[in-house]
Coordinates of C-alpha atoms and ligand atoms in Angstrom, one line a residue:
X895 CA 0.0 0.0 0.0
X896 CA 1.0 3.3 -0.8
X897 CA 3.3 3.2 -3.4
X898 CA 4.6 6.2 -5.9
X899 CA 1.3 5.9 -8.3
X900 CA 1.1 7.8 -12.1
X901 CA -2.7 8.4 -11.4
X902 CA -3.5 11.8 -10.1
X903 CA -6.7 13.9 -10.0
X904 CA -7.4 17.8 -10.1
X905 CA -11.0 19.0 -9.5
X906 CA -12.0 22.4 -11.3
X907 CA -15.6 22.1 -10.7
X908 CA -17.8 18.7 -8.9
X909 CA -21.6 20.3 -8.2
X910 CA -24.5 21.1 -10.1
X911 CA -23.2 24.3 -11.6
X912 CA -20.6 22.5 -13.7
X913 CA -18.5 19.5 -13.9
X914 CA -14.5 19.4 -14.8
X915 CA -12.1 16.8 -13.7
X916 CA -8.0 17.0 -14.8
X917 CA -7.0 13.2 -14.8
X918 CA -2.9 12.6 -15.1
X919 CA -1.8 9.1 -16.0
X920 CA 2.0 10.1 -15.6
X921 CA 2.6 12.8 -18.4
X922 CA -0.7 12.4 -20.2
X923 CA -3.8 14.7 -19.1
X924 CA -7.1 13.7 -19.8
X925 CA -10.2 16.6 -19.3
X926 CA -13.6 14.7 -18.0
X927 CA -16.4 17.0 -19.1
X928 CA -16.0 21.2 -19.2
X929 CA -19.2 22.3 -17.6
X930 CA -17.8 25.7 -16.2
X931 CA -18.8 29.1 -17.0
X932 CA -15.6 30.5 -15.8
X933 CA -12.7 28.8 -17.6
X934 CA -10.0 31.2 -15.9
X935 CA -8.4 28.9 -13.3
X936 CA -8.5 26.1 -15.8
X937 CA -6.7 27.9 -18.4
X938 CA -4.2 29.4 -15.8
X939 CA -3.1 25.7 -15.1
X940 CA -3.7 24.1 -18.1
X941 CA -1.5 26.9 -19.8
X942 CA 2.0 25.4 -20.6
X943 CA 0.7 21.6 -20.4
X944 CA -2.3 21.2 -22.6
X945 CA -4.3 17.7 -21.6
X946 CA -4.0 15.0 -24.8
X947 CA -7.9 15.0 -25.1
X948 CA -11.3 15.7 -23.2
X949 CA -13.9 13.6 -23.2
X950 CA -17.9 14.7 -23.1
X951 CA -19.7 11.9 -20.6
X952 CA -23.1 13.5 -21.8
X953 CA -25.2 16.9 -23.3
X954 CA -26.2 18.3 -20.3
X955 CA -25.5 21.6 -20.1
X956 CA -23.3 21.2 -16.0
X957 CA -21.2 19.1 -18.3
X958 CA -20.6 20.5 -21.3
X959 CA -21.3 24.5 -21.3
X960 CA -17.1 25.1 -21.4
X961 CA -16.7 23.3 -24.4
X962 CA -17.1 26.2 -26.9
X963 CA -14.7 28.2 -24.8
X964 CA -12.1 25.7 -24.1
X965 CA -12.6 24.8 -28.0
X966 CA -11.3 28.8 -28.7
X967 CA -8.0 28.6 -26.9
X968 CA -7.0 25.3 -27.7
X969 CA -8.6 24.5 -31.5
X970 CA -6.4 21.3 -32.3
X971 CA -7.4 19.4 -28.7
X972 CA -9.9 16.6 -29.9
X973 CA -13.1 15.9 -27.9
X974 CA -14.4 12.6 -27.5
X975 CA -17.9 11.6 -26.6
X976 CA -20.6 8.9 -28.1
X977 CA -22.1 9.5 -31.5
X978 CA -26.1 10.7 -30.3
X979 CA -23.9 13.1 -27.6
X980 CA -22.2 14.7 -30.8
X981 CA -25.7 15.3 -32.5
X982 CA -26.8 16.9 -29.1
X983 CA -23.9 19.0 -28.9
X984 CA -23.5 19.8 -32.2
X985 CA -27.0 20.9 -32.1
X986 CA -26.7 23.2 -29.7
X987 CA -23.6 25.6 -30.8
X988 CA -23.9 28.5 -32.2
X989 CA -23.6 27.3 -36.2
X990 CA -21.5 30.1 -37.5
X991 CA -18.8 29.7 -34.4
X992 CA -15.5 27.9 -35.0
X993 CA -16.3 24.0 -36.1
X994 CA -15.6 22.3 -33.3
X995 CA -13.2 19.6 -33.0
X996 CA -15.4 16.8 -32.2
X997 CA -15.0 12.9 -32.3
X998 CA -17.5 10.5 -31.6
X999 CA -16.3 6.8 -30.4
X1000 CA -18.6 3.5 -30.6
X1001 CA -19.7 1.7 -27.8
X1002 CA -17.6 -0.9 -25.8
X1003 CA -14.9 -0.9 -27.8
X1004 CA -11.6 -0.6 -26.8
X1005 CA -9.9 2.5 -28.9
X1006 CA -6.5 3.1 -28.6
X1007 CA -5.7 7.3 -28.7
X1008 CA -3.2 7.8 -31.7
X1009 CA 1.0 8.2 -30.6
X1010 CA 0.0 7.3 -26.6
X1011 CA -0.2 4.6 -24.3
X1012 CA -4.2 5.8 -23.3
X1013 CA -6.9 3.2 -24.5
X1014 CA -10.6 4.4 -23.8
X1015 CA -14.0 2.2 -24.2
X1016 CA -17.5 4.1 -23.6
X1017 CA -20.2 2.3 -21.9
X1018 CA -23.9 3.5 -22.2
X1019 CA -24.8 4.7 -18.6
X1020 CA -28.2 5.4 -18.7
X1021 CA -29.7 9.0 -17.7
X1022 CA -29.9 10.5 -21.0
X1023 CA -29.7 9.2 -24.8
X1024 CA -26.0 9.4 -25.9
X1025 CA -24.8 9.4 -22.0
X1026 CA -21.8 7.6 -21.5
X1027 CA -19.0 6.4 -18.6
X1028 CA -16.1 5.9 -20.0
X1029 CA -12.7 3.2 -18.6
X1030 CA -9.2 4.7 -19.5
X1031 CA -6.6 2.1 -19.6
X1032 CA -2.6 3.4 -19.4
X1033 CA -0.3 0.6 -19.7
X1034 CA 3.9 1.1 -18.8
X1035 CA 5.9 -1.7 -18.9
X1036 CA 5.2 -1.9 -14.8
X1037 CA 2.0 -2.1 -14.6
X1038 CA -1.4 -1.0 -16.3
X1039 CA -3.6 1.9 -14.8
X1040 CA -7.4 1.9 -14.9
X1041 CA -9.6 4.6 -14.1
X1042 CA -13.4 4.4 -14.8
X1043 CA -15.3 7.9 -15.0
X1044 CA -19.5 7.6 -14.7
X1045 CA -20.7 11.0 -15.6
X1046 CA -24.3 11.1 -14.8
X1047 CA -25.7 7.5 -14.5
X1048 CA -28.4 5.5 -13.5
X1049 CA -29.3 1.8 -14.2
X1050 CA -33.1 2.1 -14.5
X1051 CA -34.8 2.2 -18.2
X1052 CA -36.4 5.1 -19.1
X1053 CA -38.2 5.0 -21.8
X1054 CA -35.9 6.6 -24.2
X1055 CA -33.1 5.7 -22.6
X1056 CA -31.5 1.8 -21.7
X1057 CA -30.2 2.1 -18.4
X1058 CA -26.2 1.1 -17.6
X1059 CA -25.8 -2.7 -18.0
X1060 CA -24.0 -4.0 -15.0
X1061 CA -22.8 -7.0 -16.5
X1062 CA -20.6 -4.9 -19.5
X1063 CA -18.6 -3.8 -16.2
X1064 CA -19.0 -6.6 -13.6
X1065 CA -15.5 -7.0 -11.4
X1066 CA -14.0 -4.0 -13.9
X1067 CA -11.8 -3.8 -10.6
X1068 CA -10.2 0.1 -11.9
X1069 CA -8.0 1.3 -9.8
X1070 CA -10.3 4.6 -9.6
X1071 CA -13.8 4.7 -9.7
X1072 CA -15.1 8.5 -10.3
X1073 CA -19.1 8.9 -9.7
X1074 CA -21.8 11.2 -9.2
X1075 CA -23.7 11.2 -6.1
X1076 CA -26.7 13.3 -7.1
X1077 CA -29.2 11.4 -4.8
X1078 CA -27.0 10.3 -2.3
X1079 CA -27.8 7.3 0.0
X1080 CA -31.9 8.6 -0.7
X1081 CA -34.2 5.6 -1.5
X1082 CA -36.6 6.1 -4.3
X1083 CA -39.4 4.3 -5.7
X1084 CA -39.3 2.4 -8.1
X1085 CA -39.3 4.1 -11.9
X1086 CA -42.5 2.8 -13.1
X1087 CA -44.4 3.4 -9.8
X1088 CA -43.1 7.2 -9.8
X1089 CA -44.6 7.6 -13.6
X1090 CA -47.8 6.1 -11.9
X1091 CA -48.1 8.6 -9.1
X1092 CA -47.4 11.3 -11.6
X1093 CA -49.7 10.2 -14.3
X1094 CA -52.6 10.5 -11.4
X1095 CA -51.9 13.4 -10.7
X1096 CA -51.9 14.7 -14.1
X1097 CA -55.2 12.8 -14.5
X1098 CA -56.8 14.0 -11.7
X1099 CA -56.2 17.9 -11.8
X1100 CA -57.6 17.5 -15.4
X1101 CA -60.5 15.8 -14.6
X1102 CA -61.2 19.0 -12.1
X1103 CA -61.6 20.9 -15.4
X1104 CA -58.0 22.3 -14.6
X1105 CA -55.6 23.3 -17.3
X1106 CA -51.9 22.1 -16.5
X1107 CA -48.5 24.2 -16.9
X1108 CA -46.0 21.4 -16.9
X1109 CA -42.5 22.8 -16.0
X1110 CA -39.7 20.6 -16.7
X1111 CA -35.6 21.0 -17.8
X1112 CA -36.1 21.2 -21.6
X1113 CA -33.3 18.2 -22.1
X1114 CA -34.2 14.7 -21.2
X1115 CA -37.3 14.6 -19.0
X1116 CA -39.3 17.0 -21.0
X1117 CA -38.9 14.1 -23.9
X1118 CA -39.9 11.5 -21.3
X1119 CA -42.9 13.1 -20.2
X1120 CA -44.0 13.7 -23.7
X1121 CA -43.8 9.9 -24.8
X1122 CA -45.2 9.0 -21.6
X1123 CA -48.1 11.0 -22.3
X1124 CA -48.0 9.9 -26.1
X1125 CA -47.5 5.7 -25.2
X1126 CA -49.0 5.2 -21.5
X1127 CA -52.8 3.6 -22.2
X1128 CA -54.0 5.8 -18.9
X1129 CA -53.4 9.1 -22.0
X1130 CA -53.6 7.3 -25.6
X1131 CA -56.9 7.6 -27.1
X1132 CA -57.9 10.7 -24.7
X1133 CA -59.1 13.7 -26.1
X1134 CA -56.8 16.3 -25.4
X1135 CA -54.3 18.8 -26.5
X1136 CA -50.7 18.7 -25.4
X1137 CA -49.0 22.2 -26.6
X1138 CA -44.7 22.0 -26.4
X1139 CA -43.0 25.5 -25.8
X1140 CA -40.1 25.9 -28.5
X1141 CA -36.6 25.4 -26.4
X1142 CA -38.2 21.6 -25.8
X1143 CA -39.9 21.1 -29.3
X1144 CA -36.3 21.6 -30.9
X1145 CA -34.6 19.4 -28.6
X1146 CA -37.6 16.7 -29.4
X1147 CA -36.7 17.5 -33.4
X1148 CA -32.7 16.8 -32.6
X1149 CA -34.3 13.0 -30.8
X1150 CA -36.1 12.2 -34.0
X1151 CA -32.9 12.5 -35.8
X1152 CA -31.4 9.8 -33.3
X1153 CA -34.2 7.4 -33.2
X1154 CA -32.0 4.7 -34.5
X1155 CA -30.0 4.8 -31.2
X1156 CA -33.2 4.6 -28.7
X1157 CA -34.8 1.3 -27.1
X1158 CA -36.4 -1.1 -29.8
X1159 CA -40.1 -0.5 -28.3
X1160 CA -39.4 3.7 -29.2
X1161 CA -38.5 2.5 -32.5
X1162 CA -41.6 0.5 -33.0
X1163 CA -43.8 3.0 -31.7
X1164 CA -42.5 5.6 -34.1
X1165 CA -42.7 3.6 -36.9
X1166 CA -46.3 3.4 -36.4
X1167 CA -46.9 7.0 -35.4
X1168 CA -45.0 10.1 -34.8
X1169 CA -43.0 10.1 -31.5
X1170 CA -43.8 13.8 -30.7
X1171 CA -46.4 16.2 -33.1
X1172 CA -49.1 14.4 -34.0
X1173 CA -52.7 15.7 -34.7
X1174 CA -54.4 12.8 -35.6
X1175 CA -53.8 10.6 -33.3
X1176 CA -54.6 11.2 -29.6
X1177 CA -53.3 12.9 -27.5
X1178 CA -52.5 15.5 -30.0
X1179 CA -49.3 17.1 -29.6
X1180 CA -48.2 20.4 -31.3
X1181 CA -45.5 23.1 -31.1
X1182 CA -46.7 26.3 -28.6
X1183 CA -45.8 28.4 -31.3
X1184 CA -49.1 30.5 -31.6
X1185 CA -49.8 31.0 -27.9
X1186 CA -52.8 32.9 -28.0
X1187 CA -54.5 29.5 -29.5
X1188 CA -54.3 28.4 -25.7
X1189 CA -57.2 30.8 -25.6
X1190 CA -60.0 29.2 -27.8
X1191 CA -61.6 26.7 -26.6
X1192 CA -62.0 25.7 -23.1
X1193 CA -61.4 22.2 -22.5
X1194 CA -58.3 21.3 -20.1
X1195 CA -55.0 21.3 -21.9
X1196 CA -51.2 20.6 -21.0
X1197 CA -48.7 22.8 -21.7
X1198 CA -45.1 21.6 -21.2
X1199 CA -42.6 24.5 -20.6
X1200 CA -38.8 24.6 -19.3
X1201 CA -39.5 28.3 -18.1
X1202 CA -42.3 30.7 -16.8
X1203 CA -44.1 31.2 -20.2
X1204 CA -44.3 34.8 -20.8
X1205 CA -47.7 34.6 -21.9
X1206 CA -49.0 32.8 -18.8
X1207 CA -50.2 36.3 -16.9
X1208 CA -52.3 36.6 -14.2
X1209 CA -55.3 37.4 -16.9
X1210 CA -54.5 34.1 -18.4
X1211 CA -55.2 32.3 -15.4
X1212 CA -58.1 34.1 -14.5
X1213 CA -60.0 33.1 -17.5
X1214 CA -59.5 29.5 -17.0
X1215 CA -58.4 27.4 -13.4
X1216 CA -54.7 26.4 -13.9
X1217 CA -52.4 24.2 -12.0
X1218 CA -48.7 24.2 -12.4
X1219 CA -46.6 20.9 -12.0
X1220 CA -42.7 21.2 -11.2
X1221 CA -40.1 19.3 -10.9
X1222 CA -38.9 18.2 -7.4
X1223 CA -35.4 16.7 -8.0
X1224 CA -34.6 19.5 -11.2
X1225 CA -35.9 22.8 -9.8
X1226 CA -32.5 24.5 -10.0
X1227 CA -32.6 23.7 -13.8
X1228 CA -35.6 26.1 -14.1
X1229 CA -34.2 29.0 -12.0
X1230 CA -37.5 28.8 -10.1
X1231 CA -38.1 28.0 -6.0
X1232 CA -40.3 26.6 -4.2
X1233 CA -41.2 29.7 -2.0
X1234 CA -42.0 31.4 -5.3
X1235 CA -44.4 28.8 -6.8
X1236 CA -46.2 28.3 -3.5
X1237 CA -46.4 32.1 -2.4
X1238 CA -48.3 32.1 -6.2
X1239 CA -52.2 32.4 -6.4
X1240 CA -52.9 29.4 -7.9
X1241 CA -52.6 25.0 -7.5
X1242 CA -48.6 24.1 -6.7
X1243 CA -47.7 20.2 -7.3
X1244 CA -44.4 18.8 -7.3
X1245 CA -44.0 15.4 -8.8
X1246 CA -41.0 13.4 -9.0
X1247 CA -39.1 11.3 -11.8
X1248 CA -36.0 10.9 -11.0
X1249 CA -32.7 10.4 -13.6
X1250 CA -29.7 9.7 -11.4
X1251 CA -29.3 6.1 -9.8
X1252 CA -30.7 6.0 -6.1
X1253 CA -28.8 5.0 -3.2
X1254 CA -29.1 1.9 -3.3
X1255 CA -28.3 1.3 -6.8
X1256 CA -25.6 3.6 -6.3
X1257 CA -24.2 1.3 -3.6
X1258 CA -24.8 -2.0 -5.6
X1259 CA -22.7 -0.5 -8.2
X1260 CA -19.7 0.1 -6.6
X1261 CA -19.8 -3.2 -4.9
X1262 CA -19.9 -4.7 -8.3
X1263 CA -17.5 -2.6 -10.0
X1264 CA -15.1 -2.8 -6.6
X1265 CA -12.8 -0.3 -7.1
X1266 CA -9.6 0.4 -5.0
X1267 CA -10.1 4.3 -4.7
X1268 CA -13.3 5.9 -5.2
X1269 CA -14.0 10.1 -5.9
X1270 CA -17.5 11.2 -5.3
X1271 CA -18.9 14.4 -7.4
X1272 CA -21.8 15.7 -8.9
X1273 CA -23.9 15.8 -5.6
X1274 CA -25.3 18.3 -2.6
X1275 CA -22.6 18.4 0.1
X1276 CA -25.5 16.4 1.9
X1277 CA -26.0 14.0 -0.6
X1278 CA -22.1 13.4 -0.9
X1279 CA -22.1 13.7 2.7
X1280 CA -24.2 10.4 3.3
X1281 CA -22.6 8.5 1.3
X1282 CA -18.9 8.7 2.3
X1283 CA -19.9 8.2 5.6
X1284 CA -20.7 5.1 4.6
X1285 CA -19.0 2.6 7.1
X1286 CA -19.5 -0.2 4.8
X1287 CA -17.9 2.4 1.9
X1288 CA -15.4 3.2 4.0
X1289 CA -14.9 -0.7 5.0
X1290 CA -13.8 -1.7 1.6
X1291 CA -12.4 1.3 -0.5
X1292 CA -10.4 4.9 -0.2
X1293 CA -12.9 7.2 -0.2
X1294 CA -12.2 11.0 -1.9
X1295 CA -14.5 13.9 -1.9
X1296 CA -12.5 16.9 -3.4
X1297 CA -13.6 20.4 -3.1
X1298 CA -12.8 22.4 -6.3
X1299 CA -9.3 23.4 -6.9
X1300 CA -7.8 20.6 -5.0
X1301 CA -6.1 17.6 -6.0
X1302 CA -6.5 13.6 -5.1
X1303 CA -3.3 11.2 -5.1
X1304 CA -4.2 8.0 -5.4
X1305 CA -1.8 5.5 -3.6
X1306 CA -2.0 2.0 -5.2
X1307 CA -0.8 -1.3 -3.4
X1308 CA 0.8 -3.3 -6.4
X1309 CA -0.2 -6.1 -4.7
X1310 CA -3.9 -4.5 -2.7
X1311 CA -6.1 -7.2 -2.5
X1312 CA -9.4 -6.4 -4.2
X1313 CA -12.6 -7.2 -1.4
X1314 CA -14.1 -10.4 -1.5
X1315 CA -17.9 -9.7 -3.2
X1316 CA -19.8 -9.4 0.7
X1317 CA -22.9 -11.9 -1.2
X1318 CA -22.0 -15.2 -0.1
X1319 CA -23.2 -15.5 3.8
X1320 CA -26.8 -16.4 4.7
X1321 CA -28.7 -13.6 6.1
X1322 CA -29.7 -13.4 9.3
X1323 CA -33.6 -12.2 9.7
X1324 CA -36.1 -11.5 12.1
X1325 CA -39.8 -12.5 12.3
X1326 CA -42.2 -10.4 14.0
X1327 CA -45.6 -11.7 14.3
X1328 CA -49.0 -9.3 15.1
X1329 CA -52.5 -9.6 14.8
X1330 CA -52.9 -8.4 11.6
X1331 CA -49.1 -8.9 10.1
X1332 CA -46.3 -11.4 9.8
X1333 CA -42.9 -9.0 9.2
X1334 CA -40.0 -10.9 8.2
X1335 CA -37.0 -8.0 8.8
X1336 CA -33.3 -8.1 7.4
X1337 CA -30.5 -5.8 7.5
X1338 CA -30.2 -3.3 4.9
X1339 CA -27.1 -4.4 3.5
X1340 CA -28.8 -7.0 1.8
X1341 CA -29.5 -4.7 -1.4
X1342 CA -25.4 -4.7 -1.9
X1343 CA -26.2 -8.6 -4.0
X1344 CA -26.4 -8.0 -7.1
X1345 CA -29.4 -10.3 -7.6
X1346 CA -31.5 -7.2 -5.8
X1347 CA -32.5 -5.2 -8.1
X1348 CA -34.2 -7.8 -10.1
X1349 CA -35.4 -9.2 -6.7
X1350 CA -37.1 -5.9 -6.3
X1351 CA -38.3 -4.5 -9.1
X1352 CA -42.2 -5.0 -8.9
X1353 CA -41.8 -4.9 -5.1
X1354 CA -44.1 -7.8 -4.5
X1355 CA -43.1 -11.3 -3.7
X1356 CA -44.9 -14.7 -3.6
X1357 CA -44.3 -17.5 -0.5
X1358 CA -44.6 -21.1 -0.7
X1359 CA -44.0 -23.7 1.8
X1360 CA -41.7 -26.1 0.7
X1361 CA -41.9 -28.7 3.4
X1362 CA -40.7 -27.0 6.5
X1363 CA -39.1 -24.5 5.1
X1364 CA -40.5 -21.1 4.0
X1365 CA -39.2 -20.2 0.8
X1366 CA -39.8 -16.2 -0.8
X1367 CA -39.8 -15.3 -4.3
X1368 CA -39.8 -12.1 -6.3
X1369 CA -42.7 -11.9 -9.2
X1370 CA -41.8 -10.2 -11.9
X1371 CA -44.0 -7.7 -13.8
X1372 CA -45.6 -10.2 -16.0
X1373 CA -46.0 -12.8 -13.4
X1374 CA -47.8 -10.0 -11.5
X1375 CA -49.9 -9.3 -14.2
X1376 CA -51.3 -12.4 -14.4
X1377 CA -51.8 -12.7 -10.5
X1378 CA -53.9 -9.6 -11.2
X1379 CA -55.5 -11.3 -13.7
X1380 CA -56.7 -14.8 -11.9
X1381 CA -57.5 -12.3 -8.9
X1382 CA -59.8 -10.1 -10.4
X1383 CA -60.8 -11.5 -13.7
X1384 CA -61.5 -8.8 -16.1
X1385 CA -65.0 -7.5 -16.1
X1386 CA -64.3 -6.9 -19.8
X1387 CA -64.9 -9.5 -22.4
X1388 CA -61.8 -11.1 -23.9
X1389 CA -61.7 -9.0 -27.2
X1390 CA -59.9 -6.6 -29.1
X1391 CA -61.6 -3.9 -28.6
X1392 CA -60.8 -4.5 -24.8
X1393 CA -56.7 -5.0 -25.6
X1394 CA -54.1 -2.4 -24.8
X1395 CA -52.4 -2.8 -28.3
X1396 CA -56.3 -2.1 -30.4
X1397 CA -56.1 1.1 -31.7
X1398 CA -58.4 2.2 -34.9
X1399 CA -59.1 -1.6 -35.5
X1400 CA -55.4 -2.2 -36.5
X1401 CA -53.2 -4.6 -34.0
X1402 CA -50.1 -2.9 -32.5
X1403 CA -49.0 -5.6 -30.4
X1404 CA -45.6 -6.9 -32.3
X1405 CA -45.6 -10.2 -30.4
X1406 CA -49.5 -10.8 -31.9
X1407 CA -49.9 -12.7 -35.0
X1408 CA -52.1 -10.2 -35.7
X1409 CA -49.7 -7.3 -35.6
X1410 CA -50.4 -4.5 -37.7
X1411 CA -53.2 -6.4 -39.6
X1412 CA -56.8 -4.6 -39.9
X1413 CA -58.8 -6.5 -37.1
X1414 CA -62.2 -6.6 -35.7
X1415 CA -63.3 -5.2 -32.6
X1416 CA -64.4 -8.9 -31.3
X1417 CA -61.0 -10.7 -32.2
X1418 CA -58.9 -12.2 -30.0
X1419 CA -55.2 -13.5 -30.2
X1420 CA -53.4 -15.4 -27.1
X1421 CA -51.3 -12.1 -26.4
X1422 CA -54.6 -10.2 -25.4
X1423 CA -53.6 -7.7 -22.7
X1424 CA -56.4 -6.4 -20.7
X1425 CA -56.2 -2.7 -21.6
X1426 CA -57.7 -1.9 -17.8
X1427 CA -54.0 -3.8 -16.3
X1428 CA -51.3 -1.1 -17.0
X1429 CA -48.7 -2.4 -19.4
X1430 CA -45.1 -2.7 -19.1
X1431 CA -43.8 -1.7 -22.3
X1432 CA -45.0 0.6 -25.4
X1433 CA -48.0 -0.2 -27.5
Ligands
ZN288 ZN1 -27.0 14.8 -16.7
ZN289 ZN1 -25.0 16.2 -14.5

């Protein structure tokens, strides 16, 4: 332990207002994202030593707003990042500025940087289409050097964006792990129940006859929400008029140019219909670029916004009842607070989605990954707080949490024994037995397995005896579905007319025999899907 080690890090900026970490791997410099507005300090160090390349984990604006500037003084240093991050980015430059020098790099292949001893290999991490982590290798004759940098990442699906695989990096074993801690140790539900909670909400406001003002960052979530509204069966078919204020339409334009890197089921779906602006089929969703048209007509209507519309006046909501939705997790992307919305004369609601991993996914991860140093960013000094206090962090790995404009050494033991994975002792439980309630309790730590998360997803488990023994299992979605199904059986008849994938007596169900054919309302194929059980996936 504690041998003379090439691998050094500099932090120039790890919060929400912009990310930019200096990597050294002996004489070569790598930049992890530029999110600063002030470049001075950077370009005061970086002055007479100039790093090999930077590399882009993503096109959110904390990690990439420095790009154009760093671009200016240094117009031969190449940026990496994936292919849909370069249409992002690219997107969003001023077109007649300098052409910058970008580069994007496939996935999961190992690419070797031209004249140096740096190999890089992107991994999709979730979070946002294009978002990558990315492993540097740097191999001497001594020894070979691994650092593995997350960006923003999270390991749920969204439905525009594949979460990060944990198998692609299973027992990576870097050296240094770099990762955000956005949500730090906080436990959140899971994904699909959140867009359930939110979609209620939605629905019930606009079953009060209230219009909605749906505040959201215009990059990422706004998209979400929109094909969440376009795919979920609780919206399609409803008659009602989505409008899209122009910062998010134009980011929803760059998606459609990128559909070829989204999940299959998007793919589907926008073969069949558009993804976004769409007047035929409902919801109908159009551009807010006529806002006085919000005027005619007085049926409830969402209008999804990044900012305080300028049209929305206190007239405006005098004419008609109006409730604004905002972000809980992303308010400081809006430049809005809470105070403000809630001092406000009309109905407040928060609603969450979240985009980073959780705590406990965050904590799973590192235990699969099992790094020998680990450097927290991106994350409230609350949120980074809780997690490297950690004792089971703290246990296993050497934990860093640098403060802007310092720097990390990291020590490696040429020898360090990696941990042992913590998975294979029983677990010792606890039964508690009341009237109404059998509790069986174990210790947290059991999430750290990497079996978990599949374990958990639908929160609901089945028990069986087996002999004496009491054995639990998880049920996935489907298997839920059906218990739903024998449970209550459906008070609907089984036809098409009553399936989630009927839709203007055409089949949209690609697993159905029937898919895409012209059917009749009282059909019925053996992948019927009661349209009153939510569905998993996209129609
Ligand atoms: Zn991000
Ligand atoms: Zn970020």
């Amino acid at each position: 332990m504690g041998l003379q080690s090439p691998l050094r890090c500099r932090a120039y900026g790890v919060d929400h207002d912009g990310i930019c970490l200096l990597i050294e791997l002996g004489v070569h410099r790598v930049l992890l994202d530029c999110g600063l507005s002030d470049l001075s300090v950077l370009q005061r160090e970086l002055a007479d030593h100039p790093p090999d390349f930077v590399f882009c984990s993503h096109a959110h604006n904390e990690h990439v707003q420095g790009l154009m500037q760093l671009q200016t003084c240094y117009p031969e240093l190449p940026i990496y990042m994936s292919e849909v991050t370069l249409t992002l980015v690219a997107a969003n430059q001023d077109s007649v500025a300098l052409p910058l020098n970008l580069h994007s790099l496939p996935w999961r292949s190992p690419i070797q940087i031209p004249h140096s001893p740096l190999q890089v290999q992107l991994f999709p991490a979730g979070h946002l289409p294009g978002a990558a982590a990315i492993l540097l290798t740097y191999s001497t004759p001594e020894r070979t050097y691994t650092v593995l940098y997350t960006g923003d990442f999270c390991r749920t699906n969204f439905r525009l964006t594949e979460g990060l695989n944990l198998e692609s990096l299973r027992g990576a074993a870097p050296d240094v792990l770099i990762l955000e801690g956005s949500y730090g140790t906080t436990q959140y539900p899971h994904h699909r129940q959140q867009e359930k909670q939110f979609l209620a909400a939605l629905d019930h406001q606009l079953s009060q006859g209230r219009s909605i003002l749906l505040l959201t960052p215009a990059l990422g979530l706004a998209q979400e929400i929109l094909v969440l509204l376009r795919s979920h069966h609780q919206f399609t078919g409803r008659d009602l008029d989505i409008w899209v204020d122009e910062p998010i339409a134009q980011v929803c334009d760059i998606y459609l140019e990128v559909v070829s890197h989204l999940p299959t089921a998007i793919q589907n779906f926008a073969r069949h219909q558009p993804l976004f602006w769409d007047t035929q089929v409902l919801p109908r969703m159009q551009r807010l670029n006529h806002p006085p048209i919000l005027r005619s007509g007085q049926s409830p209507r969402i209008v999804v916004s990044d900012r305080w519309p300028n049209w929305f006046t206190p007239s405006e909501r005098r004419t008609e009842p109006w409730c604004v939705f905002w972000p809980e997790r992303e308010l400081q992307q809006l430049s809005l607070n809470p105070e403000q919305l809630e001092s406000m004369p009309y109905a407040a609601v928060s609603y969450c989605l979240t985009e980073h991993n959780d705590g406990p996914n965050t904590l799973q991860f590192i235990h699969n990954i099992r790094p020998q140093h680990l450097v927290f960013m991106h994350g409230s000094p609350q949120s980074l707080e809780q997690l490297t206090s950690l004792v089971e962090l703290q246990n296993r790995y050497q934990l860093h949490w640098p403060r802007p404009q310092s720097t990390v050494e990291f020590p490696l033991g040429d020898r360090f024994l990696q941990p042992s994975p913590p998975f294979s002792q029983p677990y010792l439980g606890e039964i508690q037995e009341t009237e109404q309630h059998i509790t069986l309790r174990f210790p947290a730590n059991l999430t750290i397995a990497p079996q978990w998360l599949e374990f958990a997803d639908t929160g609901m488990v089945e028990a069986r005896w087996q002999g004496n023994d009491f054995c639990v299992q998880s049920l996935s979605q489907q298997q839920l579905s059906e218990r739903i199904l024998q449970a209550a059986p459906s008070p609907n008849p089984l036809q098409c007319v009553n399936c989630q994938h009927y839709r203007r007596h055409i089949c949209q169900n690609s697993q159905s025999t029937l898919y895409q054919r012209s059917v009749s309302p009282e059909g019925y194929c053996s992948q019927y899907q009661d349209k009153s059980v939510e569905s998993e996936g996209l129609g």
